[in-house]
Coordinates of C-alpha atoms in Angstrom, one line a residue:
Chain I
M24 CA -17.8 -56.6 7.3
T25 CA -15.2 -54.9 9.7
A26 CA -12.2 -55.3 7.4
S27 CA -14.2 -53.7 4.5
L28 CA -15.3 -50.8 6.7
S29 CA -11.8 -49.9 7.9
L30 CA -10.4 -50.0 4.0
Q31 CA -13.4 -47.8 3.3
R32 CA -12.2 -45.4 6.1
L33 CA -8.9 -45.4 5.4
S34 CA -9.7 -44.7 1.9
W35 CA -11.9 -41.9 3.0
E36 CA -9.1 -40.2 5.0
Q37 CA -6.5 -41.0 2.2
R38 CA -9.0 -39.3 -0.3
R39 CA -9.2 -36.4 1.8
K40 CA -5.6 -36.0 2.3
L41 CA -5.4 -36.1 -1.3
T42 CA -8.2 -33.3 -1.7
G43 CA -6.3 -31.3 0.7
I44 CA -3.0 -31.0 -0.9
L45 CA -5.0 -30.6 -4.4
F46 CA -6.6 -27.5 -2.6
V47 CA -3.4 -25.9 -1.8
L48 CA -1.4 -27.0 -5.0
P49 CA -2.3 -24.1 -7.0
T50 CA -1.2 -21.5 -4.5
V51 CA 2.2 -23.3 -3.7
L52 CA 2.6 -23.9 -7.2
F53 CA 2.1 -19.9 -8.1
V54 CA 4.2 -19.2 -5.0
S55 CA 7.1 -21.3 -5.9
V56 CA 7.3 -20.3 -9.6
F57 CA 6.8 -16.6 -9.2
F58 CA 8.4 -16.0 -5.9
I59 CA 10.5 -18.6 -4.3
I60 CA 12.3 -19.6 -8.0
P61 CA 12.8 -16.2 -8.5
L62 CA 14.2 -15.4 -4.9
L63 CA 16.8 -18.3 -5.4
M64 CA 17.6 -17.0 -9.0
T65 CA 18.2 -13.4 -7.2
F66 CA 21.2 -15.3 -5.5
T67 CA 22.5 -17.1 -8.3
M68 CA 22.7 -14.2 -10.9
S69 CA 24.2 -11.9 -8.3
F70 CA 27.2 -13.8 -8.9
F71 CA 27.1 -13.7 -13.0
D72 CA 27.9 -10.8 -15.4
W73 CA 24.2 -10.8 -16.6
P74 CA 23.4 -8.6 -19.6
L75 CA 19.8 -8.5 -21.7
F76 CA 21.4 -10.5 -24.3
G77 CA 24.2 -12.5 -24.9
D78 CA 26.4 -14.9 -22.2
H79 CA 26.4 -15.0 -18.7
T80 CA 29.7 -14.9 -17.2
F81 CA 30.3 -16.4 -13.7
I82 CA 32.2 -13.9 -12.2
G83 CA 32.2 -14.7 -8.1
L84 CA 32.0 -12.0 -5.8
D85 CA 32.9 -9.3 -8.5
N86 CA 29.4 -7.5 -8.2
Y87 CA 29.6 -7.6 -4.7
T88 CA 33.2 -5.9 -4.4
S89 CA 32.2 -3.2 -7.4
L90 CA 29.0 -2.4 -5.0
T91 CA 31.6 -1.1 -2.3
T92 CA 33.4 1.3 -5.1
D93 CA 30.2 2.2 -6.6
R94 CA 29.6 6.0 -5.6
Q95 CA 26.0 6.5 -6.7
F96 CA 25.1 3.2 -4.8
L97 CA 26.5 4.3 -1.7
K98 CA 24.9 7.7 -2.3
S99 CA 21.8 6.1 -2.5
I100 CA 21.6 4.3 0.8
E101 CA 22.6 7.0 2.4
F102 CA 19.7 9.2 0.5
T103 CA 17.2 6.5 1.2
A104 CA 18.1 6.4 5.0
R105 CA 17.9 10.1 5.3
Y106 CA 14.7 10.0 3.3
T107 CA 13.3 7.4 5.6
L108 CA 14.8 9.4 8.8
L109 CA 13.1 12.3 7.7
V110 CA 9.4 10.9 6.5
T111 CA 8.8 8.5 9.3
P112 CA 8.4 11.2 12.2
P113 CA 5.7 13.8 10.2
I114 CA 3.7 10.5 9.3
F115 CA 4.0 9.4 12.8
I116 CA 3.3 12.3 14.5
L117 CA 0.4 13.6 12.2
G118 CA -1.0 9.9 12.2
F119 CA -1.3 10.2 16.0
I120 CA -2.8 13.6 16.1
L121 CA -5.6 12.2 13.5
A122 CA -6.2 9.1 15.5
S123 CA -6.5 11.2 18.5
L124 CA -9.2 13.5 17.0
V125 CA -11.3 10.7 15.4
R126 CA -11.1 8.6 18.4
H127 CA -14.2 9.4 19.6
S128 CA -17.8 8.6 18.2
I129 CA -19.0 12.1 17.9
P130 CA -21.7 12.9 15.1
G131 CA -19.9 12.8 11.7
I132 CA -16.8 11.4 12.7
G133 CA -17.4 8.3 10.1
I134 CA -16.7 11.4 7.2
F135 CA -13.6 12.6 8.8
R136 CA -11.9 9.0 9.2
T137 CA -12.8 8.5 5.6
I138 CA -11.5 11.7 4.0
F139 CA -8.2 11.2 6.2
F140 CA -8.0 7.4 4.8
M141 CA -9.0 8.2 1.3
P142 CA -5.3 9.0 -0.3
V143 CA -4.3 5.8 0.9
V144 CA -6.3 3.8 -1.9
I145 CA -5.1 6.2 -4.4
G146 CA -1.9 4.6 -6.0
L147 CA 1.5 6.2 -5.3
G148 CA 2.4 6.4 -8.8
V149 CA -0.8 8.5 -9.8
S150 CA -0.8 10.5 -6.2
S151 CA 2.8 11.3 -7.3
L152 CA 1.6 12.5 -10.9
L153 CA -1.3 14.6 -8.8
W154 CA 1.5 16.4 -7.0
V155 CA 3.7 17.2 -9.9
W156 CA 0.9 19.4 -11.1
L157 CA -0.3 20.9 -8.0
L158 CA 3.5 21.6 -7.3
N159 CA 4.5 22.8 -10.7
D160 CA 5.8 26.5 -11.2
Q161 CA 3.8 27.5 -13.9
V162 CA 0.5 25.6 -13.8
G163 CA 0.3 24.6 -10.5
I164 CA -2.1 25.8 -7.8
I165 CA 0.3 25.7 -4.8
N166 CA 2.7 28.3 -6.3
K167 CA -0.4 30.5 -7.1
I168 CA -1.7 30.3 -3.6
M169 CA 1.5 31.1 -2.4
L170 CA 2.1 33.8 -4.8
D171 CA -1.4 35.7 -3.9
L172 CA -0.7 35.2 -0.2
G173 CA 2.5 37.0 -0.5
I174 CA 4.4 33.9 0.7
V175 CA 7.0 34.2 -2.1
E176 CA 7.6 36.8 -4.4
K177 CA 8.3 34.6 -7.4
A178 CA 7.1 30.8 -8.5
Q179 CA 9.3 28.3 -7.0
L180 CA 10.9 25.1 -8.8
F181 CA 10.5 22.9 -5.9
M182 CA 12.3 20.0 -7.8
A183 CA 15.1 22.4 -8.6
R184 CA 17.0 21.8 -5.3
P185 CA 17.7 18.9 -3.5
D186 CA 16.1 20.2 0.0
S187 CA 13.3 21.6 -1.6
A188 CA 12.7 18.3 -3.5
M189 CA 12.8 16.4 -0.4
A190 CA 10.4 18.5 1.3
V191 CA 7.5 18.4 -1.2
I192 CA 8.2 15.0 -1.8
I193 CA 7.7 14.2 1.9
V194 CA 4.7 16.4 2.1
S195 CA 3.1 14.5 -0.7
V196 CA 3.9 11.1 0.8
V197 CA 2.7 12.1 4.2
W198 CA -0.7 13.2 2.6
K199 CA -0.8 9.8 0.7
T200 CA -0.1 7.5 3.7
V201 CA -0.9 9.1 6.9
G202 CA -4.3 7.8 6.9
F203 CA -3.0 4.0 7.2
T204 CA -1.0 4.9 10.2
M205 CA -4.0 6.5 11.7
I206 CA -6.3 3.6 11.6
L207 CA -3.5 1.3 13.0
L208 CA -3.0 3.9 15.8
L209 CA -6.6 4.4 16.3
A210 CA -7.5 0.7 16.7
G211 CA -4.5 0.7 19.4
L212 CA -6.2 3.7 21.1
Q213 CA -9.7 2.4 21.2
A214 CA -8.3 -1.1 22.9
I215 CA -7.3 1.1 26.0
P216 CA -10.1 0.9 28.4
D217 CA -11.6 4.3 29.3
E218 CA -11.6 3.3 33.0
L219 CA -7.7 4.0 33.2
Y220 CA -8.1 7.4 31.7
E221 CA -11.4 8.1 34.3
S222 CA -9.2 7.1 37.2
A223 CA -6.1 9.0 36.2
E224 CA -8.5 12.0 35.7
V225 CA -9.7 11.6 39.5
D226 CA -6.1 11.6 40.6
G227 CA -5.8 15.1 38.7
A228 CA -3.6 13.9 35.5
G229 CA -3.3 16.3 32.9
Y230 CA -3.2 15.5 29.1
F231 CA 0.6 14.8 28.9
H232 CA 0.7 13.2 31.8
K233 CA -2.1 10.6 30.8
L234 CA -0.2 10.4 27.2
R235 CA 3.0 9.6 29.0
F236 CA 1.9 6.9 31.4
I237 CA -1.1 5.4 30.1
T238 CA -1.4 5.9 26.2
L239 CA 2.0 5.5 25.0
P240 CA 2.8 2.5 27.4
L241 CA 0.1 0.5 26.4
M242 CA 0.2 1.4 22.6
R243 CA 3.9 0.4 22.3
R244 CA 3.3 -2.9 20.3
T245 CA 1.0 -0.8 18.0
I246 CA 3.2 2.1 17.7
A247 CA 6.1 -0.3 17.0
L248 CA 3.9 -1.7 14.3
A249 CA 3.1 1.8 12.4
L250 CA 6.9 2.9 12.6
I251 CA 8.4 -0.5 11.2
L252 CA 5.6 -0.9 8.2
S253 CA 6.2 3.0 7.6
V254 CA 10.3 2.6 7.7
I255 CA 9.6 -0.5 5.3
G256 CA 7.7 1.4 2.7
S257 CA 10.0 4.0 2.9
V258 CA 13.3 1.8 2.4
L259 CA 11.5 0.2 -0.6
S260 CA 10.4 3.6 -2.2
F261 CA 10.7 4.3 -6.0
D262 CA 7.5 5.9 -7.4
Q263 CA 7.7 9.2 -6.0
F264 CA 11.3 9.7 -7.2
Y265 CA 11.0 8.0 -10.4
I266 CA 7.9 10.3 -11.1
M267 CA 8.5 13.4 -9.4
T268 CA 12.2 14.3 -9.8
G269 CA 13.3 11.4 -12.2
G270 CA 16.3 11.3 -9.7
G271 CA 17.5 14.8 -10.1
P272 CA 18.5 17.4 -9.5
R273 CA 22.3 16.0 -10.5
N274 CA 21.0 12.3 -9.3
S275 CA 20.6 13.7 -5.7
T276 CA 17.3 11.9 -5.2
I277 CA 18.1 8.2 -6.2
S278 CA 16.7 5.7 -3.7
V279 CA 18.0 2.2 -3.5
V280 CA 15.1 0.8 -5.5
Y281 CA 15.6 3.4 -8.4
W282 CA 19.2 2.7 -8.6
I283 CA 18.7 -1.1 -8.8
F284 CA 15.7 -0.4 -11.6
N285 CA 18.4 1.8 -13.5
N286 CA 21.0 -0.8 -13.4
S287 CA 18.9 -3.6 -14.2
F288 CA 16.4 -2.4 -16.8
T289 CA 18.2 0.8 -18.1
Y290 CA 21.6 -0.2 -18.7
F291 CA 21.0 -3.9 -18.3
K292 CA 23.6 -5.2 -15.9
M293 CA 21.5 -7.4 -14.5
G294 CA 23.7 -9.5 -12.5
Y295 CA 24.9 -6.2 -10.7
G296 CA 21.2 -5.3 -9.7
A297 CA 20.5 -9.1 -8.6
A298 CA 23.7 -8.2 -6.2
M299 CA 22.1 -4.8 -5.1
S300 CA 19.1 -6.8 -4.6
I301 CA 20.4 -8.9 -2.3
V302 CA 21.7 -6.1 0.0
L303 CA 18.2 -4.7 -0.1
L304 CA 16.7 -8.2 0.8
V305 CA 19.5 -8.3 3.7
I306 CA 18.3 -4.9 4.9
L307 CA 14.7 -5.7 4.7
V308 CA 15.3 -9.2 6.6
L309 CA 17.2 -7.1 9.6
L310 CA 14.2 -4.5 9.7
S311 CA 11.9 -7.6 9.5
A312 CA 14.1 -9.0 12.6
V313 CA 13.6 -5.6 14.5
Q314 CA 9.9 -5.9 13.8
F315 CA 9.6 -9.5 15.5
Y316 CA 11.7 -8.4 18.5
L317 CA 9.8 -5.0 19.0
L318 CA 6.3 -6.8 18.6
R319 CA 7.1 -10.0 20.9
D320 CA 4.7 -10.9 23.2
N321 CA 6.1 -10.6 26.9
T322 CA 5.6 -7.7 29.0
Chain H
M28 CA -6.9 17.7 44.8
T29 CA -10.8 17.5 44.5
T30 CA -11.3 20.4 47.0
T31 CA -9.0 22.9 45.2
N32 CA -11.1 22.1 42.0
T33 CA -14.2 22.6 44.1
L34 CA -12.7 25.7 45.2
Q35 CA -11.6 27.3 42.1
Q36 CA -15.2 26.1 40.0
N37 CA -17.3 28.3 43.0
E38 CA -14.9 31.6 42.3
S39 CA -16.5 31.7 38.8
G40 CA -20.1 31.1 40.3
L41 CA -20.9 28.2 38.4
S42 CA -21.7 24.7 39.8
P43 CA -18.6 22.1 39.1
Q44 CA -21.1 20.4 36.7
Q45 CA -22.0 23.6 34.4
M46 CA -18.4 24.2 34.3
R47 CA -17.3 20.4 33.0
H48 CA -20.2 20.7 30.5
M49 CA -18.7 24.4 29.6
R50 CA -15.2 23.1 29.2
N51 CA -16.6 19.8 27.2
A52 CA -18.5 21.6 24.9
L53 CA -15.6 24.0 24.3
L54 CA -13.3 21.0 23.4
L55 CA -15.5 19.3 21.0
G56 CA -16.0 22.9 19.2
L57 CA -12.4 23.0 19.1
R58 CA -11.9 19.4 18.1
Y59 CA -14.5 19.8 15.2
I60 CA -12.6 23.1 14.0
A61 CA -9.5 21.0 13.8
L62 CA -10.9 18.2 12.0
I63 CA -12.5 20.6 9.3
V64 CA -9.3 22.2 8.7
L65 CA -7.5 19.2 8.1
A66 CA -10.3 17.5 5.9
L67 CA -10.2 20.3 3.8
L68 CA -6.4 20.2 3.4
F69 CA -6.6 16.4 2.7
L70 CA -9.4 17.1 0.3
F71 CA -7.6 19.9 -1.6
P72 CA -5.4 18.0 -3.9
I73 CA -8.0 15.7 -5.2
V74 CA -10.6 18.4 -5.5
W75 CA -8.3 20.7 -7.5
S76 CA -7.2 18.0 -9.5
A77 CA -10.8 17.1 -10.4
L78 CA -11.4 20.8 -10.9
N79 CA -8.7 21.4 -13.3
S80 CA -9.8 18.4 -15.1
L81 CA -13.0 20.1 -15.9
K82 CA -11.5 23.3 -17.6
P83 CA -11.3 24.0 -21.1
P84 CA -8.0 22.6 -22.3
A85 CA -6.7 26.1 -23.0
E86 CA -7.4 27.4 -19.5
A87 CA -5.6 24.1 -17.7
L88 CA -2.7 25.3 -19.8
A89 CA -3.0 29.0 -18.3
V90 CA 0.1 30.5 -16.3
P91 CA -0.7 31.5 -13.8
P92 CA -3.5 29.0 -13.3
T93 CA -7.1 29.8 -12.4
Y94 CA -8.6 28.8 -9.0
F95 CA -11.9 28.0 -10.7
P96 CA -12.9 26.9 -14.1
T97 CA -14.5 29.4 -15.7
Q98 CA -16.7 26.6 -17.5
I99 CA -17.3 23.2 -17.1
V100 CA -16.4 21.3 -19.8
L101 CA -15.4 17.6 -20.6
D102 CA -13.1 18.3 -23.3
N103 CA -10.1 17.1 -21.5
Y104 CA -11.4 13.8 -21.2
I105 CA -12.4 13.6 -24.7
E106 CA -8.8 15.0 -25.9
L107 CA -7.4 12.1 -23.5
T108 CA -9.2 9.4 -25.5
T109 CA -6.8 10.2 -28.7
F110 CA -3.6 10.7 -26.7
G111 CA -0.8 8.4 -27.3
R112 CA -0.5 5.8 -29.8
V113 CA -3.6 3.9 -29.2
G114 CA -5.7 6.5 -26.7
V115 CA -6.1 6.1 -23.2
M116 CA -9.2 3.8 -23.5
Q117 CA -6.8 1.2 -24.5
H118 CA -4.6 1.9 -21.2
V119 CA -8.0 1.8 -18.8
W120 CA -8.8 -1.2 -20.6
N121 CA -5.6 -3.1 -19.6
S122 CA -5.6 -2.0 -16.3
A123 CA -9.0 -3.0 -16.1
I124 CA -7.9 -6.6 -17.8
V125 CA -4.8 -7.0 -15.4
S126 CA -7.0 -6.2 -12.3
L127 CA -10.0 -8.2 -13.2
L128 CA -7.6 -11.4 -13.8
T129 CA -5.8 -10.8 -10.6
V130 CA -9.1 -10.4 -8.7
V131 CA -10.6 -13.8 -10.2
G132 CA -7.3 -15.6 -9.6
T133 CA -6.3 -14.6 -6.2
I134 CA -10.3 -15.2 -5.2
I135 CA -10.2 -18.8 -6.7
L136 CA -6.5 -19.3 -5.5
S137 CA -7.2 -17.9 -2.0
T138 CA -10.7 -20.1 -1.4
L139 CA -9.1 -23.2 -2.5
G140 CA -5.8 -22.5 -0.6
G141 CA -7.3 -21.2 2.4
Y142 CA -10.1 -23.8 2.6
G143 CA -7.1 -26.5 2.2
F144 CA -5.1 -25.1 4.8
A145 CA -7.9 -24.7 7.3
R146 CA -9.9 -27.9 6.9
F147 CA -7.5 -30.4 5.5
H148 CA -4.5 -32.3 7.4
F149 CA -1.3 -33.9 5.3
R150 CA 2.1 -34.2 5.8
G151 CA 4.1 -31.0 5.1
K152 CA 1.0 -28.6 5.5
N153 CA 2.4 -26.4 8.1
L154 CA 6.1 -26.0 6.1
L155 CA 3.7 -24.9 3.0
F156 CA 1.8 -22.3 5.0
I157 CA 4.8 -21.1 6.4
M158 CA 6.1 -21.0 3.1
V159 CA 3.5 -18.8 1.4
L160 CA 3.1 -16.6 4.4
S161 CA 7.2 -16.0 4.6
T162 CA 7.2 -14.4 1.3
L163 CA 5.4 -11.3 3.1
M164 CA 8.5 -10.3 4.6
I165 CA 10.5 -10.5 1.5
P166 CA 10.1 -7.3 -0.7
F167 CA 8.6 -7.9 -4.2
Q168 CA 11.3 -5.3 -5.2
S169 CA 14.3 -7.5 -4.8
I170 CA 12.8 -10.6 -7.0
L171 CA 11.6 -8.4 -10.3
I172 CA 15.0 -9.0 -12.2
P173 CA 14.8 -12.7 -12.2
L174 CA 11.2 -12.2 -12.9
F175 CA 11.8 -10.2 -15.8
V176 CA 14.2 -12.7 -17.1
M177 CA 11.9 -15.9 -16.7
L178 CA 8.9 -14.0 -18.1
S179 CA 11.2 -13.1 -21.1
N180 CA 12.1 -16.7 -21.6
I181 CA 8.6 -17.9 -21.5
D182 CA 7.3 -14.8 -23.9
L183 CA 5.1 -13.5 -20.9
H184 CA 6.9 -10.4 -20.5
N185 CA 4.9 -7.7 -22.2
S186 CA 1.7 -9.7 -21.6
L187 CA -1.3 -8.4 -19.5
F188 CA -1.6 -12.0 -18.6
G189 CA 1.9 -12.3 -17.7
L190 CA 1.6 -9.2 -15.4
A191 CA -1.6 -10.8 -13.8
L192 CA 0.2 -14.2 -12.8
V193 CA 2.8 -11.8 -11.2
Y194 CA -0.1 -9.9 -9.3
I195 CA -1.8 -12.9 -8.1
T196 CA 1.0 -14.2 -6.7
F197 CA 2.1 -10.8 -4.7
Q198 CA -1.9 -11.2 -3.3
L199 CA -1.6 -14.7 -2.6
P200 CA -0.3 -14.6 1.2
F201 CA -2.6 -12.1 2.4
G202 CA -5.5 -13.8 0.4
I203 CA -4.5 -17.4 1.9
F204 CA -4.1 -15.7 5.5
L205 CA -7.3 -14.3 5.4
M206 CA -9.4 -17.0 3.8
R207 CA -7.8 -19.7 5.9
N208 CA -9.2 -17.3 9.4
S209 CA -12.4 -16.9 7.5
F210 CA -12.5 -20.6 7.2
L211 CA -11.1 -21.6 10.5
A212 CA -14.0 -19.1 11.9
V213 CA -17.0 -21.6 10.5
P214 CA -18.1 -24.1 12.7
Q215 CA -16.8 -27.4 11.5
E216 CA -20.2 -29.4 12.2
I217 CA -21.7 -27.6 9.1
E218 CA -19.9 -29.5 6.7
E219 CA -19.4 -32.6 8.5
S220 CA -23.1 -33.5 8.1
A221 CA -22.9 -32.9 4.5
L222 CA -19.5 -34.7 3.9
L223 CA -21.2 -37.4 5.6
D224 CA -24.0 -37.6 3.5
G225 CA -21.5 -38.1 0.7
C226 CA -20.9 -34.6 -1.0
T227 CA -17.7 -34.0 -2.5
S228 CA -15.3 -31.6 -0.8
I229 CA -15.5 -29.0 -3.6
S230 CA -19.1 -29.0 -3.8
V231 CA -19.3 -28.5 0.1
L232 CA -17.0 -25.7 -0.6
Y233 CA -19.2 -24.1 -3.6
R234 CA -22.4 -24.6 -2.1
M235 CA -22.2 -24.2 1.2
M236 CA -19.0 -22.6 2.8
L237 CA -18.6 -20.0 0.0
R238 CA -21.7 -18.1 1.2
L239 CA -20.4 -18.3 4.8
V240 CA -17.1 -16.9 4.1
L241 CA -18.3 -14.3 1.6
P242 CA -16.8 -11.4 3.7
G243 CA -13.5 -12.8 3.3
V244 CA -13.9 -13.1 -0.2
V245 CA -14.9 -9.4 -0.7
T246 CA -12.1 -8.4 1.3
V247 CA -9.6 -10.4 -0.5
A248 CA -10.9 -9.1 -3.9
I249 CA -10.8 -5.5 -2.7
Y250 CA -7.3 -5.6 -1.9
A251 CA -6.7 -7.7 -5.5
F252 CA -8.2 -4.8 -7.3
I253 CA -7.0 -1.8 -5.7
N254 CA -3.2 -3.3 -5.6
S255 CA -3.3 -4.4 -9.1
W256 CA -5.2 -1.2 -10.4
N257 CA -2.2 1.0 -8.8
E258 CA 0.8 -1.0 -9.0
F259 CA 3.5 0.8 -10.7
L260 CA 7.0 -0.5 -10.6
A261 CA 6.4 -4.2 -11.7
A262 CA 4.1 -2.6 -14.6
L263 CA 6.7 -0.3 -15.5
I264 CA 9.5 -3.0 -15.9
F265 CA 7.3 -5.8 -17.3
M266 CA 5.3 -3.8 -19.9
T267 CA 7.9 -2.7 -22.9
N268 CA 5.5 -2.3 -25.3
Q269 CA 3.4 1.2 -25.5
N270 CA 0.3 -0.9 -26.2
N271 CA 0.1 -3.0 -23.4
F272 CA 1.1 0.1 -20.8
T273 CA -1.3 0.0 -17.8
L274 CA -2.9 3.5 -16.9
P275 CA -0.3 4.6 -14.3
I276 CA 2.6 4.0 -17.0
F277 CA 0.7 5.6 -19.7
L278 CA -0.1 8.6 -17.6
T279 CA 4.0 9.0 -16.4
N280 CA 4.9 8.9 -20.1
V281 CA 2.1 11.8 -20.5
R282 CA 4.0 13.6 -17.7
S283 CA 7.4 13.4 -19.2
G284 CA 6.0 14.5 -22.6
L285 CA 6.8 11.3 -24.6
Y286 CA 3.4 12.3 -26.8
G287 CA 4.6 15.9 -27.3
I288 CA 4.1 18.9 -25.0
I289 CA 3.0 18.2 -21.5
D290 CA -0.9 18.7 -21.5
W291 CA -1.8 19.1 -18.1
G292 CA -5.8 19.0 -18.4
A293 CA -5.7 15.8 -20.0
L294 CA -3.1 14.6 -17.6
Q295 CA -5.5 15.6 -14.8
A296 CA -8.1 14.1 -16.8
G297 CA -6.2 10.6 -16.5
V298 CA -5.4 10.9 -13.0
V299 CA -8.9 11.3 -12.1
V300 CA -9.8 8.4 -14.4
S301 CA -7.5 6.2 -12.4
I302 CA -8.3 7.4 -9.0
I303 CA -12.3 7.0 -9.5
P304 CA -12.3 2.9 -9.6
S305 CA -10.2 2.6 -6.4
L306 CA -12.0 5.5 -4.4
V307 CA -15.7 4.4 -5.6
I308 CA -14.7 0.8 -4.7
F309 CA -13.6 1.8 -1.3
L310 CA -16.0 4.2 -0.3
L311 CA -19.0 1.4 -0.9
L312 CA -17.1 -1.3 0.6
Q313 CA -15.3 0.5 3.3
R314 CA -16.2 -2.0 6.2
Y315 CA -14.7 -4.8 4.2
Y316 CA -11.6 -3.0 3.5
M317 CA -11.0 -1.9 7.0
N318 CA -11.5 -5.7 8.0
G319 CA -8.6 -6.6 6.1
L320 CA -6.4 -3.7 7.4
M321 CA -7.0 -5.2 11.0
G322 CA -6.8 -8.6 9.9
G323 CA -3.3 -7.8 8.1
A324 CA -2.4 -5.6 11.5
V325 CA -3.2 -8.5 13.8
K326 CA -1.2 -11.0 11.6
S327 CA 2.1 -8.7 11.7

């Protein structure tokens, strides 16, 4: 009697184990086949000359040594870094201003939060197409407004010069992504107890005093998270350049992902593209390490 | 400090309370003005794109442009249906198919997987869980080349189904994370009695648990839909046959003049068509969307 009971129990537990494995199996298969294996393949491909058609030849580290003399690759790293440094501050500062403005539940605040967040759910590709029209020199409404207000004398070809192209792309990306930063910072702001501000006010602290000694220190982790997510997004940017400038003028707006795309899927130098992908991967892993360091729990 | 404040307020002839009320009312007024100005700036691109799409086609091409449509017509939308080789409806359909496959696949896999990771114990479970979540740290941009090679080898590149398989994989870490937490939040006693009564695990999941974790399922579904509906780079790489282009890829080709001179009215109509689904889903299910955002933020 006891023996059969324990056997039953054992088999029930084993059945449960098996059920659990079956439940997670599809997910594990998908992630293995469509993520882990490709990831390992990126490594191996980076040591090969790998055209779309024809044989793959092992060439050791040649792809990596070529990288160091690929001027456009080095330029694309520099461009991506510059873009990231230029786009991050406006996203963060405007995000912080918006979060402060929508912080308190005053009547109608939900509508404002929704409006500021709306562009986030639009795809970056489609929002870039939208801005292409807004900024067009002939049919674009922005040039029309600037002409009518007398800000410019003739219609501007924003995409014709590297500086103005960068500027308008930044404006479009800030519009599209700032709502996300706003919501993250809003959550951080709302987690700060009101009593802290009240007691500081009793002591006569002004706005900037409270910002410096209460808000910013208590939001350290939220701020780090908002900045790092925005930096990672910028380092991986592609859509806005592909659509708004096509990499121009004179290849001045080619990001790293764009150059990987061009090499792999326009010139079909896939091994070379894989080597660049590994470099990108290393940069991103380093950024993630910084993220973990900044978000660590102590303090 | 307090005494000086009182003195200043007395000079103006108002009680400190009145002063504070006035100051607060003024600040509130300024806050609303700032909010309204910013809101108008944020709405401006979407509103003007929509207005432009409603102009008669000739007016949409006018140089310089008109601010408001002289008449509101749907010609641009009608014109869009004959655009390209197969008309825009085919591309809306392509995007819809990929998104729906992604949503269904992501829901099934994350529900099963999330339940498995939350409630069952077997060797290697934590390792597998970490493996799934760690893919969040790796940019999908860096694995697109081998994915393209792999999908080509099994004839799934250029296939909407293949694209959906890739999208499902990209959605899984978030889906698994969120669904596992949803299941963990349900008290264990609820299923234990059912299991002791001899119900199978799958029927417990399907008949009891699914209802309890429904908010999580909705959140996962919204993200799967919006992300796959909007995705650009992978679709650009994998879909080489024009007939299979998803909406954003098709629109990019409209813009680059692949189908002749750029038709700005039709392009804006296309932009509006592709914005509407994400926007409507977000507006209707905002609460679930924000829950996902917070869940995601806490995880990092």
